[in-house]
mmCIF file of C-alpha atoms in Angstrom:
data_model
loop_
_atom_site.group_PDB
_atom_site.id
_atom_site.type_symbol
_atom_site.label_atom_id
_atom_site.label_comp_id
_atom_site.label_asym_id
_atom_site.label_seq_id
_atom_site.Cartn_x
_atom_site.Cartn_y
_atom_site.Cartn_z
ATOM 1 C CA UNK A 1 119.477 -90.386 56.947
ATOM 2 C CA UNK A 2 121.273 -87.270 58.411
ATOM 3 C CA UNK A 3 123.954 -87.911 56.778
ATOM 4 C CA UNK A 4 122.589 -88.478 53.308
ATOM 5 C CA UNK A 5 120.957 -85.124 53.456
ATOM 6 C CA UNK A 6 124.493 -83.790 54.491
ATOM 7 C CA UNK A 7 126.092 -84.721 51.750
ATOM 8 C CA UNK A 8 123.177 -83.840 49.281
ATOM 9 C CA UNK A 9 123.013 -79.950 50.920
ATOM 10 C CA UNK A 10 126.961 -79.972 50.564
ATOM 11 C CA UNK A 11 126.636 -81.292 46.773
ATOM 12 C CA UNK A 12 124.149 -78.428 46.408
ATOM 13 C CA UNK A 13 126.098 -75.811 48.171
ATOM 14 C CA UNK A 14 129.303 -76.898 46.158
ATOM 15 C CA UNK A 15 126.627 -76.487 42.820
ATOM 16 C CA UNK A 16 125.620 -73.194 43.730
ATOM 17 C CA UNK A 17 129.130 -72.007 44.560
ATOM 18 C CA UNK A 18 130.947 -73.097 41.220
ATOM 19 C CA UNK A 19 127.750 -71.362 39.428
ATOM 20 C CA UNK A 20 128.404 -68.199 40.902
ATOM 21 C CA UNK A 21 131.804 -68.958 40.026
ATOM 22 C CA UNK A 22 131.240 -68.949 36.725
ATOM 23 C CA UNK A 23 128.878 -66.960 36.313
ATOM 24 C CA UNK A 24 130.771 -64.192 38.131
ATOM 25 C CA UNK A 25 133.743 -64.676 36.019
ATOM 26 C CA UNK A 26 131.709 -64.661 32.404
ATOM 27 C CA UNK A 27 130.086 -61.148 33.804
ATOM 28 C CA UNK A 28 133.188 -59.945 34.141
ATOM 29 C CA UNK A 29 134.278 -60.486 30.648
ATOM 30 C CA UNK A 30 131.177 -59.345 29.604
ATOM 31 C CA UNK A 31 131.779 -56.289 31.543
ATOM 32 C CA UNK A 32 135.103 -56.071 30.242
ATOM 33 C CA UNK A 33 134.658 -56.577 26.593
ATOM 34 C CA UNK A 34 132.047 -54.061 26.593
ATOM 35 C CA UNK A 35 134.026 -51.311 28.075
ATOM 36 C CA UNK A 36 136.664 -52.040 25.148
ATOM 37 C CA UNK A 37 134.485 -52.319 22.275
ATOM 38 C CA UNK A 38 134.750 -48.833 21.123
ATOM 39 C CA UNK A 39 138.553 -48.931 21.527
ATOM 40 C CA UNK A 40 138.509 -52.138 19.377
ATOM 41 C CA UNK A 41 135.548 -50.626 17.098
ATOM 42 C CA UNK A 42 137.573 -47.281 16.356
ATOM 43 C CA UNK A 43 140.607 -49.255 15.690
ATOM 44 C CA UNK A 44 139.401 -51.488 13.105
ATOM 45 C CA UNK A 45 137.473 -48.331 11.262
ATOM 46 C CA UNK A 46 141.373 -46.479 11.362
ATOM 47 C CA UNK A 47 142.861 -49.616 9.734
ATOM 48 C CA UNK A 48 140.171 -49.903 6.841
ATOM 49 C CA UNK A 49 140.641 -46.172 6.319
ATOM 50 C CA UNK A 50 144.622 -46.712 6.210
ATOM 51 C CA UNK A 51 143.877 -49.577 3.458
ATOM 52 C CA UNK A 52 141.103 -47.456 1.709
ATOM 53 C CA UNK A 53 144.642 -45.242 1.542
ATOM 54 C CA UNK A 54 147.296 -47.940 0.371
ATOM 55 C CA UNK A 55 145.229 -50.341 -1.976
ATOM 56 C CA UNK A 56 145.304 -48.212 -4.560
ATOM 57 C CA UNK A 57 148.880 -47.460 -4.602
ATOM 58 C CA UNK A 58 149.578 -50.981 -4.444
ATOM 59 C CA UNK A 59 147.458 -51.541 -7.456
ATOM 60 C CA UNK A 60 149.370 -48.954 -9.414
ATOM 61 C CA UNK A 61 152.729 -50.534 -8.710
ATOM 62 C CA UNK A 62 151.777 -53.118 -10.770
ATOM 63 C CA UNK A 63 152.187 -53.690 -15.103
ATOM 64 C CA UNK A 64 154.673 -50.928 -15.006
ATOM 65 C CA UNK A 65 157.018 -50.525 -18.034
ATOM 66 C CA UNK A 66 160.629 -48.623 -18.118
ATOM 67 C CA UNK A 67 159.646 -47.885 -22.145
ATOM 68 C CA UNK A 68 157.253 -45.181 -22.208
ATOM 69 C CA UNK A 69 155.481 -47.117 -25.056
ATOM 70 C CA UNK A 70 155.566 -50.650 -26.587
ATOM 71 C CA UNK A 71 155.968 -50.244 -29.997
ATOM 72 C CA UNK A 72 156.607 -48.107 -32.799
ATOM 73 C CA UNK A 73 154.368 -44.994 -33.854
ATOM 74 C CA UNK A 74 153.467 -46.642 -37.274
ATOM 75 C CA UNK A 75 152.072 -50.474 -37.208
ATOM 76 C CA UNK A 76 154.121 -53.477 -37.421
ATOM 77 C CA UNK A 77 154.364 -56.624 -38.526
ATOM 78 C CA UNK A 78 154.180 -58.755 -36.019
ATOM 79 C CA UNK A 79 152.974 -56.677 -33.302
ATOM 80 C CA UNK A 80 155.733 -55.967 -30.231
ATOM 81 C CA UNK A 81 154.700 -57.738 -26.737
ATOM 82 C CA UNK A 82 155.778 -57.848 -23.486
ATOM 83 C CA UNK A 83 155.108 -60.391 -20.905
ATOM 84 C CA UNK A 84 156.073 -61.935 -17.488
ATOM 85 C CA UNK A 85 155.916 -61.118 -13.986
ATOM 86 C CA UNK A 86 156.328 -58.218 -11.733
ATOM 87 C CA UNK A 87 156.988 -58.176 -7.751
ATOM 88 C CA UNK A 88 155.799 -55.354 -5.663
ATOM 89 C CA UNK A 89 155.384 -54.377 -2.312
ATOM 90 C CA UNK A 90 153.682 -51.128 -0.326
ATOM 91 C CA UNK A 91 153.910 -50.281 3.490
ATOM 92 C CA UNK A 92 150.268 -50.641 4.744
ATOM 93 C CA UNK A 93 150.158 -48.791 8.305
ATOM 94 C CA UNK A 94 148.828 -51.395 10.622
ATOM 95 C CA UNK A 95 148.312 -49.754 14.008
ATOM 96 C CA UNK A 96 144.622 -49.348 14.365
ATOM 97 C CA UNK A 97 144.401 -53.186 14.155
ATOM 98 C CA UNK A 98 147.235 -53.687 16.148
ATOM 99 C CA UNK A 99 145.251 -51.403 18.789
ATOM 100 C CA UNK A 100 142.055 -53.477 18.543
ATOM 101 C CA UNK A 101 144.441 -56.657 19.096
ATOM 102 C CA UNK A 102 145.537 -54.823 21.878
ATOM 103 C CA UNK A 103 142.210 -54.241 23.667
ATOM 104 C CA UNK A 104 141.032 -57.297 23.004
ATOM 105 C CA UNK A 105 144.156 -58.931 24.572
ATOM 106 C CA UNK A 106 144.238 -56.776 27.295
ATOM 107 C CA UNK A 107 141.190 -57.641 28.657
ATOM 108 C CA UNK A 108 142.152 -61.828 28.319
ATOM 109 C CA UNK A 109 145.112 -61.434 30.342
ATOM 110 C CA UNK A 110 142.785 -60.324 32.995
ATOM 111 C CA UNK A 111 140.766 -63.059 32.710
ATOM 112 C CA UNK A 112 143.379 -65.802 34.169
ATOM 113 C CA UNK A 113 146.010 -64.382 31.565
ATOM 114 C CA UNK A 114 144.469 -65.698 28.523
ATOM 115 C CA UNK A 115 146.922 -65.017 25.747
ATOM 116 C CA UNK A 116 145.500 -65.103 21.811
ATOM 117 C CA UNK A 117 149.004 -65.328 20.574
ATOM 118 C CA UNK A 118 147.802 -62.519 17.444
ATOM 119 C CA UNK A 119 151.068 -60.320 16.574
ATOM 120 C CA UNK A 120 150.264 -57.278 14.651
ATOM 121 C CA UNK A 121 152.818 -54.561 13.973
ATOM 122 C CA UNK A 122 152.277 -50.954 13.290
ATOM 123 C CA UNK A 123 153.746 -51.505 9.821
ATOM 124 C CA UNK A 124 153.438 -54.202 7.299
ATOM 125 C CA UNK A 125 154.946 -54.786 3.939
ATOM 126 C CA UNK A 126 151.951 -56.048 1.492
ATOM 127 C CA UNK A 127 153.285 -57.990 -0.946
ATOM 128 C CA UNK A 128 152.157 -58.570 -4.585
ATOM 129 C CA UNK A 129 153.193 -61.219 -7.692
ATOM 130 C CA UNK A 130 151.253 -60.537 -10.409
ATOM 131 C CA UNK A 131 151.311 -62.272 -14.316
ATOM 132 C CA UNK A 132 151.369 -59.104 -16.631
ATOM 133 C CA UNK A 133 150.798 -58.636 -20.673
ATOM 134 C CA UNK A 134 151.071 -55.780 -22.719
ATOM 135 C CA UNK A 135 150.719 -55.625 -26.944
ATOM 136 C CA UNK A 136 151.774 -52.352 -28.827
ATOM 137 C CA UNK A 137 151.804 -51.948 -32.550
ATOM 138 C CA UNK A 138 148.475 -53.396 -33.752
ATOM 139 C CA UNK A 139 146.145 -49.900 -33.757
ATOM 140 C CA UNK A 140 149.295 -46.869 -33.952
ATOM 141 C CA UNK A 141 150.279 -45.882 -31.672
ATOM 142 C CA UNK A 142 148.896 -47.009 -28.686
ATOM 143 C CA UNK A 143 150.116 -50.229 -26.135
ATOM 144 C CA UNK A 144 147.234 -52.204 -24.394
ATOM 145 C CA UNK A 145 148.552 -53.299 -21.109
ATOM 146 C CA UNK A 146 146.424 -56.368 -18.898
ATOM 147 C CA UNK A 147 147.516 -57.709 -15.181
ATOM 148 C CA UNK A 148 146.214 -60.341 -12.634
ATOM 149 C CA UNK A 149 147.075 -61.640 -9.242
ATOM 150 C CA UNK A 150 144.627 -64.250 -7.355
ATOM 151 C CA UNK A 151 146.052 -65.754 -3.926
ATOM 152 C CA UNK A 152 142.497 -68.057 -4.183
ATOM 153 C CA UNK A 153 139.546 -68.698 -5.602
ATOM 154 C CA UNK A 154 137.521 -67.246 -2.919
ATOM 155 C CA UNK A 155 138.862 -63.594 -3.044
ATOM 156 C CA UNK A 156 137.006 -62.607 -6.035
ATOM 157 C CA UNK A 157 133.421 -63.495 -4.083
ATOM 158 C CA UNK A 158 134.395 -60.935 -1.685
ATOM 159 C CA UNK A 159 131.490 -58.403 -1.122
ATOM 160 C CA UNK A 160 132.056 -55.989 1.642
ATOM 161 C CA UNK A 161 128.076 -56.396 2.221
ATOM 162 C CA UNK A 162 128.383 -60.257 2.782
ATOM 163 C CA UNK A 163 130.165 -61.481 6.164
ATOM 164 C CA UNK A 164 130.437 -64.741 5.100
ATOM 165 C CA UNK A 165 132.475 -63.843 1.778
ATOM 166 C CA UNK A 166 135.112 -62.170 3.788
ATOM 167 C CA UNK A 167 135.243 -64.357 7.092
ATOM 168 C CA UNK A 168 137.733 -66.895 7.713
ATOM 169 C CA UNK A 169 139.741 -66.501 4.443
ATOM 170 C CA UNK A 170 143.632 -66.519 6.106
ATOM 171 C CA UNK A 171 145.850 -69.049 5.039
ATOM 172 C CA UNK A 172 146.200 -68.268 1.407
ATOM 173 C CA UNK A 173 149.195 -65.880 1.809
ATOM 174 C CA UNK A 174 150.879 -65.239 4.997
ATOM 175 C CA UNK A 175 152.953 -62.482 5.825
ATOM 176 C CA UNK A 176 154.732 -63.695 9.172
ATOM 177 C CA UNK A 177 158.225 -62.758 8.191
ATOM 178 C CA UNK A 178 157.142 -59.206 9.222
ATOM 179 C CA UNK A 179 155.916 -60.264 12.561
ATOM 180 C CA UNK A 180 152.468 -60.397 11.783
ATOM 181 C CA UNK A 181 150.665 -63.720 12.609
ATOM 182 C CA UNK A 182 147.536 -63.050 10.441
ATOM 183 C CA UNK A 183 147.053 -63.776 6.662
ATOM 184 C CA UNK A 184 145.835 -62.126 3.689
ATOM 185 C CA UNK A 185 143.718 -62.770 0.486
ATOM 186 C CA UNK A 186 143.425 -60.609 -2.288
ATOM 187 C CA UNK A 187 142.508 -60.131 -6.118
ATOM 188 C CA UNK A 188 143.536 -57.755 -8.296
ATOM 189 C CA UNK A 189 142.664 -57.374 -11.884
ATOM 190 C CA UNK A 190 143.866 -54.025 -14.270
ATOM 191 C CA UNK A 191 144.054 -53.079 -18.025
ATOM 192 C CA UNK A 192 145.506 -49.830 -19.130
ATOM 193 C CA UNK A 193 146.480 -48.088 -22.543
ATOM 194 C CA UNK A 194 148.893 -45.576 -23.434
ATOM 195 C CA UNK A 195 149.280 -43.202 -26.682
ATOM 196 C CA UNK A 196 152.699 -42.539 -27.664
ATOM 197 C CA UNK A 197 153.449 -39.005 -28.509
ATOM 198 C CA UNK A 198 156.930 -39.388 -28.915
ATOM 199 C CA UNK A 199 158.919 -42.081 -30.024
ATOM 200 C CA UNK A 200 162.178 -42.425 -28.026
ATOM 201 C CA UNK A 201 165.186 -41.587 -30.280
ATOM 202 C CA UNK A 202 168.900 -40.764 -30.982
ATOM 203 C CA UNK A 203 167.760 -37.500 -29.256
ATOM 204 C CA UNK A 204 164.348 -37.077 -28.360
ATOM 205 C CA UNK A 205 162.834 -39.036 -25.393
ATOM 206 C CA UNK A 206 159.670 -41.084 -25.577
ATOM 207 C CA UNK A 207 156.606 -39.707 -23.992
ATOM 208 C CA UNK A 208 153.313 -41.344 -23.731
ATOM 209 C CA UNK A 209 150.158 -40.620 -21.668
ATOM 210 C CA UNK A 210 147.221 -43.105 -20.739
ATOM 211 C CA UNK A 211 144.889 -43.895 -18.766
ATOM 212 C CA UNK A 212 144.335 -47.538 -16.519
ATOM 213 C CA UNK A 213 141.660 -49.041 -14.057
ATOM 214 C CA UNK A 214 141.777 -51.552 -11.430
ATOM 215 C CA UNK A 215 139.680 -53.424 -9.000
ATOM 216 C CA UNK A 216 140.689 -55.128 -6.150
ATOM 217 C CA UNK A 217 139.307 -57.116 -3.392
ATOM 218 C CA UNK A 218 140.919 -58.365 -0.400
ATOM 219 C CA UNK A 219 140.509 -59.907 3.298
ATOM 220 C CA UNK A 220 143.116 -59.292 6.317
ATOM 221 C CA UNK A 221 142.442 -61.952 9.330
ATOM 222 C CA UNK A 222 143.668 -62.568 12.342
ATOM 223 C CA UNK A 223 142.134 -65.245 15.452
ATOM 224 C CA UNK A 224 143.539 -67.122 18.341
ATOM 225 C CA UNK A 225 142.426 -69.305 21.214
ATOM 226 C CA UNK A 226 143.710 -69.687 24.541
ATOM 227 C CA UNK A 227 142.275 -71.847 27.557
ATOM 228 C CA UNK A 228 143.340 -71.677 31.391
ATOM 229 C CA UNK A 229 142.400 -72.612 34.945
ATOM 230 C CA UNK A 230 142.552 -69.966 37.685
ATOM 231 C CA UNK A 231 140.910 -70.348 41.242
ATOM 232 C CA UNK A 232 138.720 -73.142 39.827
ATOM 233 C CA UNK A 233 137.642 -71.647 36.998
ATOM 234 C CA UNK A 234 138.080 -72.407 33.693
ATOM 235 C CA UNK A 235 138.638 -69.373 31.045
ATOM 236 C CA UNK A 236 138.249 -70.682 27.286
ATOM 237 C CA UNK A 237 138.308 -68.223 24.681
ATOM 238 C CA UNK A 238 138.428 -68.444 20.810
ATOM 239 C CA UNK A 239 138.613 -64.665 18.912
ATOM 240 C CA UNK A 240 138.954 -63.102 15.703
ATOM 241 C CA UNK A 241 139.180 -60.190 13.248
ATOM 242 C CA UNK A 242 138.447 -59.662 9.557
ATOM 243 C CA UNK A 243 138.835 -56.488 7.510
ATOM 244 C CA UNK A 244 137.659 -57.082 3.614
ATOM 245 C CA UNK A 245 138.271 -54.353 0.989
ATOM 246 C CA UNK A 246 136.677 -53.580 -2.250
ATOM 247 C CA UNK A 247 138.972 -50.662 -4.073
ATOM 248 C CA UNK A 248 138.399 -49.513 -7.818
ATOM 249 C CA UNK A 249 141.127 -47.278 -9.419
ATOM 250 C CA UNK A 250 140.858 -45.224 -12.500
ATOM 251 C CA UNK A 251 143.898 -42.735 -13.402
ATOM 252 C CA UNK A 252 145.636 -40.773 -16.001
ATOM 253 C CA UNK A 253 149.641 -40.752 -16.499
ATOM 254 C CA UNK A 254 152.237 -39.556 -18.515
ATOM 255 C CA UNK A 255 155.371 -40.788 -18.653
ATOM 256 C CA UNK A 256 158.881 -40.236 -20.244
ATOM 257 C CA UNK A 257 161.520 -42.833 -20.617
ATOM 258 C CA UNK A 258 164.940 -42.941 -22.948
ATOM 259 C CA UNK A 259 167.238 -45.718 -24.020
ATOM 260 C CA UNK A 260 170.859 -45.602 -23.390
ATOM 261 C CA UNK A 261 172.411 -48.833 -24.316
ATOM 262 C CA UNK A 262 171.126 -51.034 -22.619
ATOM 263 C CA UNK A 263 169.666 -48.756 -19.666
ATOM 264 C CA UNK A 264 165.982 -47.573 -20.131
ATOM 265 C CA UNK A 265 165.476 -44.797 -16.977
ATOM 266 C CA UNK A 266 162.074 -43.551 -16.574
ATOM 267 C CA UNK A 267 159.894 -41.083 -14.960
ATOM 268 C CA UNK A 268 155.819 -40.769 -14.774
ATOM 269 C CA UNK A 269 152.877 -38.694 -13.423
ATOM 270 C CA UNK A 270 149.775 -40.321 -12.206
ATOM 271 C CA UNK A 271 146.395 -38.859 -10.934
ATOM 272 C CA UNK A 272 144.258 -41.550 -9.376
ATOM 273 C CA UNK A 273 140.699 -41.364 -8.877
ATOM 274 C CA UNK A 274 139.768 -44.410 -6.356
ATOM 275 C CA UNK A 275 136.695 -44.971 -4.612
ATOM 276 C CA UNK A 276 136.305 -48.177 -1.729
ATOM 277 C CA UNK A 277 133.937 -50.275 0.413
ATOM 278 C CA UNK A 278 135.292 -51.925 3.579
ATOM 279 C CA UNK A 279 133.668 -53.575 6.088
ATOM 280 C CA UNK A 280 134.949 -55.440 9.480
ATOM 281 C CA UNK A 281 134.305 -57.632 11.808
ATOM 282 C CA UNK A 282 135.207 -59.038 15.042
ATOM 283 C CA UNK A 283 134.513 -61.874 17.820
ATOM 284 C CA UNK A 284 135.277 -63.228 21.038
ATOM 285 C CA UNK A 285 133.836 -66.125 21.940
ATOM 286 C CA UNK A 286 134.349 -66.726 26.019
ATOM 287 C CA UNK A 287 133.509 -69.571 28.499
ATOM 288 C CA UNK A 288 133.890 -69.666 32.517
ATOM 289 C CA UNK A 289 132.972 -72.802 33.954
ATOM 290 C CA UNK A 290 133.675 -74.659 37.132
ATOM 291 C CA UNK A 291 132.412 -77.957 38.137
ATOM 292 C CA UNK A 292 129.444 -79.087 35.767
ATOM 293 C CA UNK A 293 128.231 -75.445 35.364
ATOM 294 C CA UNK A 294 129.454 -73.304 32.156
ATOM 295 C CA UNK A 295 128.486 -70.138 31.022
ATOM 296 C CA UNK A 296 129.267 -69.127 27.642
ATOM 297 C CA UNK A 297 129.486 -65.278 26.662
ATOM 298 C CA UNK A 298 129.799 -63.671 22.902
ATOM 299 C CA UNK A 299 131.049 -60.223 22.171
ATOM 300 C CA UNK A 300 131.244 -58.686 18.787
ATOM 301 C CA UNK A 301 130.589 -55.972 16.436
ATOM 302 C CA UNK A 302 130.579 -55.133 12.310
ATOM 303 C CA UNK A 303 130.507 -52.371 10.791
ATOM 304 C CA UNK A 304 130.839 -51.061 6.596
ATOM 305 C CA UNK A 305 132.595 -48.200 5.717
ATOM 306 C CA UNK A 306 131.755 -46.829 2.138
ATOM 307 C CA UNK A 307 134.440 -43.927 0.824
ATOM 308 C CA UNK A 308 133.217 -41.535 -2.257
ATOM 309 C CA UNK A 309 135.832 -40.689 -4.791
ATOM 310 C CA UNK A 310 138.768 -39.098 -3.349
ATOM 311 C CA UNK A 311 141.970 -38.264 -5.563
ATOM 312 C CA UNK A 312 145.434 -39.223 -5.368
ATOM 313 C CA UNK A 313 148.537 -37.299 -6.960
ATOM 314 C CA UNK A 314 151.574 -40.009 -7.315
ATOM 315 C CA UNK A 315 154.892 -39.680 -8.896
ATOM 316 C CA UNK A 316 157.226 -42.782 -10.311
ATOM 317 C CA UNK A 317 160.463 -43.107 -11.939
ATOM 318 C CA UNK A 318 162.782 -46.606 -12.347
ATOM 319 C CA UNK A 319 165.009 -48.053 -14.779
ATOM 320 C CA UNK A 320 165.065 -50.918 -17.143
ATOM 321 C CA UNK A 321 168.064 -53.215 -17.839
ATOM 322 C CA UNK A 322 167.197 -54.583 -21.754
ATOM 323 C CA UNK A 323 168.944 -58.263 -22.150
ATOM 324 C CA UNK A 324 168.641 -59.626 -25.606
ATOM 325 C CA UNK A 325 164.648 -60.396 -25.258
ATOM 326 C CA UNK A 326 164.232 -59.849 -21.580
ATOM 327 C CA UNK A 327 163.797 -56.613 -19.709
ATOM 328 C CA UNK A 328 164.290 -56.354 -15.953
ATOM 329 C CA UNK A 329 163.088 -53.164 -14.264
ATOM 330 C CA UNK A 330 162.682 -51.753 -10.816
ATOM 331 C CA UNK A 331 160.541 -48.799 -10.274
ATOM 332 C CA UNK A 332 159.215 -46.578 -7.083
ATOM 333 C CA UNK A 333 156.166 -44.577 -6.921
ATOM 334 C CA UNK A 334 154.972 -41.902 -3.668
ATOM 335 C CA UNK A 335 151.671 -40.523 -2.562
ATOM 336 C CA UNK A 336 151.937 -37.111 -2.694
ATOM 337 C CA UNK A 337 148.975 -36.888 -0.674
ATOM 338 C CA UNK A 338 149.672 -39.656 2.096
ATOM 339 C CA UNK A 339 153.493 -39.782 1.649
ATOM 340 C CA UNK A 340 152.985 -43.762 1.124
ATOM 341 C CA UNK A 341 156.251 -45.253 -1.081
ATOM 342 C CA UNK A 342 155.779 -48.107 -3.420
ATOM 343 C CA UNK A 343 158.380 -50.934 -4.807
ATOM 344 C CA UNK A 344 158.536 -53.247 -7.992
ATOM 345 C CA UNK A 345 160.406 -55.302 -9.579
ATOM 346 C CA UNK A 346 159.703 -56.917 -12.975
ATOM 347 C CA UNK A 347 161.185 -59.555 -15.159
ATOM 348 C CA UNK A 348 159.431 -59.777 -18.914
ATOM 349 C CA UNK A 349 160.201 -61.059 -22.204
ATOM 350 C CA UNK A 350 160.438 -58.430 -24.637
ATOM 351 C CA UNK A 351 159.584 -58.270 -28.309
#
């Protein structure tokens, strides 16, 4: 009988010990992840702010045209068109989320050296292939101008206001070339016109100015999971980020261009007039357990960040190569204001 009761108190004891155990190492992390959460908070709000920054010169890279205008300055029959395809990329600054990887990271490894595997780098290279159109001719003398991109279906549900439209949505297009382990989803959607003043010439240039909008909407995630025993305890953690963007763009241009032979250079003025509404979350989900005993912890926070309208001076300049039908052009374009520098490159049939 004495020795039944032994090994009952000892089966108790052990209980009791590998609860503490546990729970000891899940008030750590708790501990932990609290003391980090404004680091990780204030990094996530400086990475929206860099995006409420770079979204719109991303969207202006796009349906850009070495000839000034489409068309002629009195109607024709049929009307000229443009369309194909145009390839773009802007540097996005990436170091507040690479900060609030950090933090969060930094506190795993001191919880039996959990490791996330998440690589974010301080810059990335956002990509964009969008399908563009533009028709000149049909009311003189303006050029009507239309481009899309969709990575998936979901990204035009996004709503800043709506976690569960912006959660999760990685996969669609991935950017780990640049060392960055996350994904991205975006939409984009624009339409501009232009108004020929000048029609390029044996001697006179063509100049045209205009005016363009366009919205975008867009989702940057990253998560991991790691799982280790240390001292008998098991660490289990699952975590991740999500930064959605809603960015309208309205602007006025002007821009000059002139044909030599087959060589179109350009140049162009832009104001920009963008307003966004971002929004972020983030969540680590952690278990300690030893024995039969687990205790689960969950750490997180959200936030929305709303931006009024703000402007944003931008020059751009490129040249066309004119093939028979087809056009290929590359262009740049820099932010004055936040010395950002933009890339395209378009191929288009020509009419």
């Amino acid at each position: 009988m004495k020795r039944i009761l032994m090994i009952i108190f000892s089966l108790a004891m052990s209980s009791a010990v590998f609860a503490d155990a546990a729970s000891n190492a899940a008030d750590s992390a708790k501990s932990a992840l609290s003391a980090a959460t404004s680091t990780i908070n204030s990094g996530l709000e400086d990475f929206s702010k860099e995006l409420q920054n770079t979204v719109p010169n991303l969207q202006t890279t796009q349906n850009v045209y070495a000839d000034a205008f489409i068309g002629k300055l009195f109607p024709a029959v049929p009307p000229h068109f443009a369309f194909g395809a145009n390839f773009g990329i802007t540097t996005l600054k990436t170091e507040g989320l690479s900060d609030s990887v950090d933090a969060i990271q930094s506190v795993l490894q001191d919880l039996g050296g959990l490791d996330l595997d998440i690589s974010v780098p301080n810059k990335l290279a956002l990509p964009t292939i969008t399908a563009d159109v533009r028709v000149g001719g049909v009311l003189l003398p303006f050029d009507i101008g239309l481009t899309a991109m969709l990575t998936g279906t979901d990204a035009p549900k996004i709503d800043t206001g709506d976690y569960s439209s912006y959660h999760d949505l990685g996969g669609n297009l991935s950017a780990g070339g640049n060392g960055f382990s996350g994904s991205i989803n975006f939409f984009t959607f624009g339409i501009d016109a232009r108004y020929a003043i000048l029609e390029d010439g044996l001697l006179l240039p063509g100049l045209s100015v205009g005016a363009g909008y366009a919205v975008s909407k867009g989702a940057v995630s990253v998560s991991g999971s790691d799982s280790k025993t240390e001292s008998g305890v098991k660490n289990s953690v699952d975590a991740d980020i999500d930064v959605a963007y809603v960015t309208q763009t309205a602007y006025v241009q002007a821009q000059l261009s002139k044909k030599f032979f087959i060589i179109t250079p350009f140049v162009g003025a832009r104001m920009l007039l963008s307003w966004s509404d971002n929004a972020y979350s983030w969540n680590v989900n952690y278990t300690a357990s030893a024995g039969d005993n687990s205790v689960p912890i969950s750490m997180g926070g959200k936030d929305e960040i709303s931006r009024g309208a703000y402007f944003i001076p931008q020059l751009y300049f490129g040249t066309g190569i004119n093939l028979l039908f087809f056009q290929l052009s590359a262009s740049a374009a820099y932010d004055i204001r936040d010395a950002l520098l933009s890339g395209a490159f378009s191929l288009r049939f020509k009419l």
